[in-house]
Amino acid sequence: MDKNTVVGVIGAGTMGSGIAQVAAQAGHVCFLYDSRSDAVDRASDALKATIHKLVQKGKFTAEEGAGIIGRIMPAHDPEGPVGLRTGDRGDHRGSSGEEEALR
């Protein structure tokens, strides 16, 4: 996948936040959405803590860690910048059943 590809993840649970982390580590801007905005906020906070720990362990430089965190965009609206509306999506892979409601 081209690094210019923007990734949208629907579902901010364990699997969705893991997908967002991997996508951001690979250099993609990644929008993380969940129907519960509190789940998006919790996942965002947890991802920041995880990346911070990886920086402390020497897995990433502080600059790389900041870049990864900066590429993960919490999305509280499915109609937001990613264009997750039906018809705007390209290839899609869900982390939960939530994407069914958007099809």
Short mmCIF file of C-alpha atoms in Angstrom, two decimals:
data_model
loop_
_atom_site.label_atom_id
_atom_site.label_comp_id
_atom_site.label_asym_id
_atom_site.label_seq_id
_atom_site.Cartn_x
_atom_site.Cartn_y
_atom_site.Cartn_z
CA MET A 1 0.00 0.00 0.00
CA ASP A 2 1.32 3.42 -0.98
CA LYS A 3 2.29 5.54 2.06
CA ASN A 4 0.04 8.30 0.73
CA THR A 5 -2.94 6.02 1.31
CA VAL A 6 -5.04 7.30 4.20
CA VAL A 7 -6.34 4.51 6.43
CA GLY A 8 -9.69 4.63 8.21
CA VAL A 9 -10.30 2.17 11.03
CA ILE A 10 -13.83 1.61 12.26
CA GLY A 11 -13.80 0.26 15.79
CA ALA A 12 -11.43 1.62 18.45
CA GLY A 13 -11.21 -1.50 20.57
CA THR A 14 -8.11 -3.64 20.98
CA MET A 15 -8.03 -4.83 17.38
CA GLY A 16 -8.93 -1.49 15.81
CA SER A 17 -6.40 0.47 17.83
CA GLY A 18 -3.76 -2.16 16.97
CA ILE A 19 -4.53 -1.75 13.26
CA ALA A 20 -4.27 2.03 13.65
CA GLN A 21 -0.90 1.67 15.39
CA VAL A 22 0.54 -0.61 12.72
CA ALA A 23 -0.74 1.64 9.93
CA ALA A 24 0.75 4.73 11.58
CA GLN A 25 4.06 2.94 12.19
CA ALA A 26 4.11 2.07 8.47
CA GLY A 27 3.81 5.78 7.66
CA HIS A 28 0.08 6.08 6.91
CA VAL A 29 -2.20 8.77 8.27
CA CYS A 30 -4.87 6.80 10.09
CA PHE A 31 -8.29 7.96 11.23
CA LEU A 32 -9.68 5.94 14.13
CA TYR A 33 -13.49 5.95 14.50
CA ASP A 34 -15.87 4.25 16.89
CA SER A 35 -19.60 4.81 17.37
CA ARG A 36 -18.76 5.61 21.00
CA SER A 37 -16.59 8.71 21.08
CA ASP A 38 -15.31 7.80 24.56
CA ALA A 39 -13.82 4.63 23.05
CA VAL A 40 -11.93 6.73 20.50
CA ASP A 41 -10.56 8.96 23.27
CA ARG A 42 -9.50 5.97 25.40
CA ALA A 43 -7.84 4.27 22.44
CA SER A 44 -6.02 7.47 21.50
CA ASP A 45 -4.71 7.89 25.06
CA ALA A 46 -3.66 4.22 25.22
CA LEU A 47 -1.86 4.44 21.86
CA LYS A 48 0.06 7.51 23.02
CA ALA A 49 1.12 5.64 26.17
CA THR A 50 2.15 2.58 24.16
CA ILE A 51 4.26 4.59 21.72
CA HIS A 52 5.83 6.51 24.62
CA LYS A 53 6.83 3.19 26.24
CA LEU A 54 8.30 1.96 22.95
CA VAL A 55 10.35 5.16 22.70
CA GLN A 56 11.61 4.64 26.28
CA LYS A 57 12.62 1.07 25.38
CA GLY A 58 14.56 2.36 22.37
CA LYS A 59 12.30 0.81 19.74
CA PHE A 60 11.73 4.25 18.19
CA THR A 61 13.45 7.60 18.51
CA ALA A 62 11.47 10.40 20.15
CA GLU A 63 11.04 11.95 16.69
CA GLU A 64 9.73 8.69 15.21
CA GLY A 65 7.35 8.25 18.14
CA ALA A 66 5.99 11.76 17.74
CA GLY A 67 5.48 11.10 14.03
CA ILE A 68 3.55 7.90 14.73
CA ILE A 69 1.33 9.62 17.29
CA GLY A 70 0.81 12.52 14.89
CA ARG A 71 -0.45 10.19 12.15
CA ILE A 72 -3.20 8.70 14.34
CA MET A 73 -6.24 10.95 14.04
CA PRO A 74 -9.19 10.39 16.38
CA ALA A 75 -12.41 10.67 14.35
CA HIS A 76 -15.67 11.27 16.19
CA ASP A 77 -17.83 11.54 13.06
CA PRO A 78 -18.05 8.83 10.36
CA GLU A 79 -18.78 11.57 7.81
CA GLY A 80 -15.51 13.27 8.75
CA PRO A 81 -12.29 13.79 6.83
CA VAL A 82 -11.82 10.17 5.83
CA GLY A 83 -15.11 10.04 3.96
CA LEU A 84 -16.26 6.78 5.50
CA ARG A 85 -19.70 7.22 3.93
CA THR A 86 -20.93 4.47 1.64
CA GLY A 87 -19.58 5.08 -1.84
CA ASP A 88 -16.51 7.01 -0.68
CA ARG A 89 -14.60 4.00 0.58
CA GLY A 90 -12.14 2.00 -1.39
CA ASP A 91 -10.94 -1.31 -0.01
CA HIS A 92 -12.29 -1.91 3.49
CA ARG A 93 -11.51 -4.35 6.24
CA GLY A 94 -13.34 -4.05 9.53
CA SER A 95 -12.09 -4.69 13.02
CA SER A 96 -15.59 -5.34 14.30
CA GLY A 97 -19.19 -5.59 13.15
CA GLU A 98 -19.62 -1.81 13.35
CA GLU A 99 -18.77 -1.23 9.70
CA GLU A 100 -21.87 -3.21 8.72
CA ALA A 101 -24.01 -0.30 9.87
CA LEU A 102 -22.18 2.04 7.48
CA ARG A 103 -22.59 -0.09 4.35
#
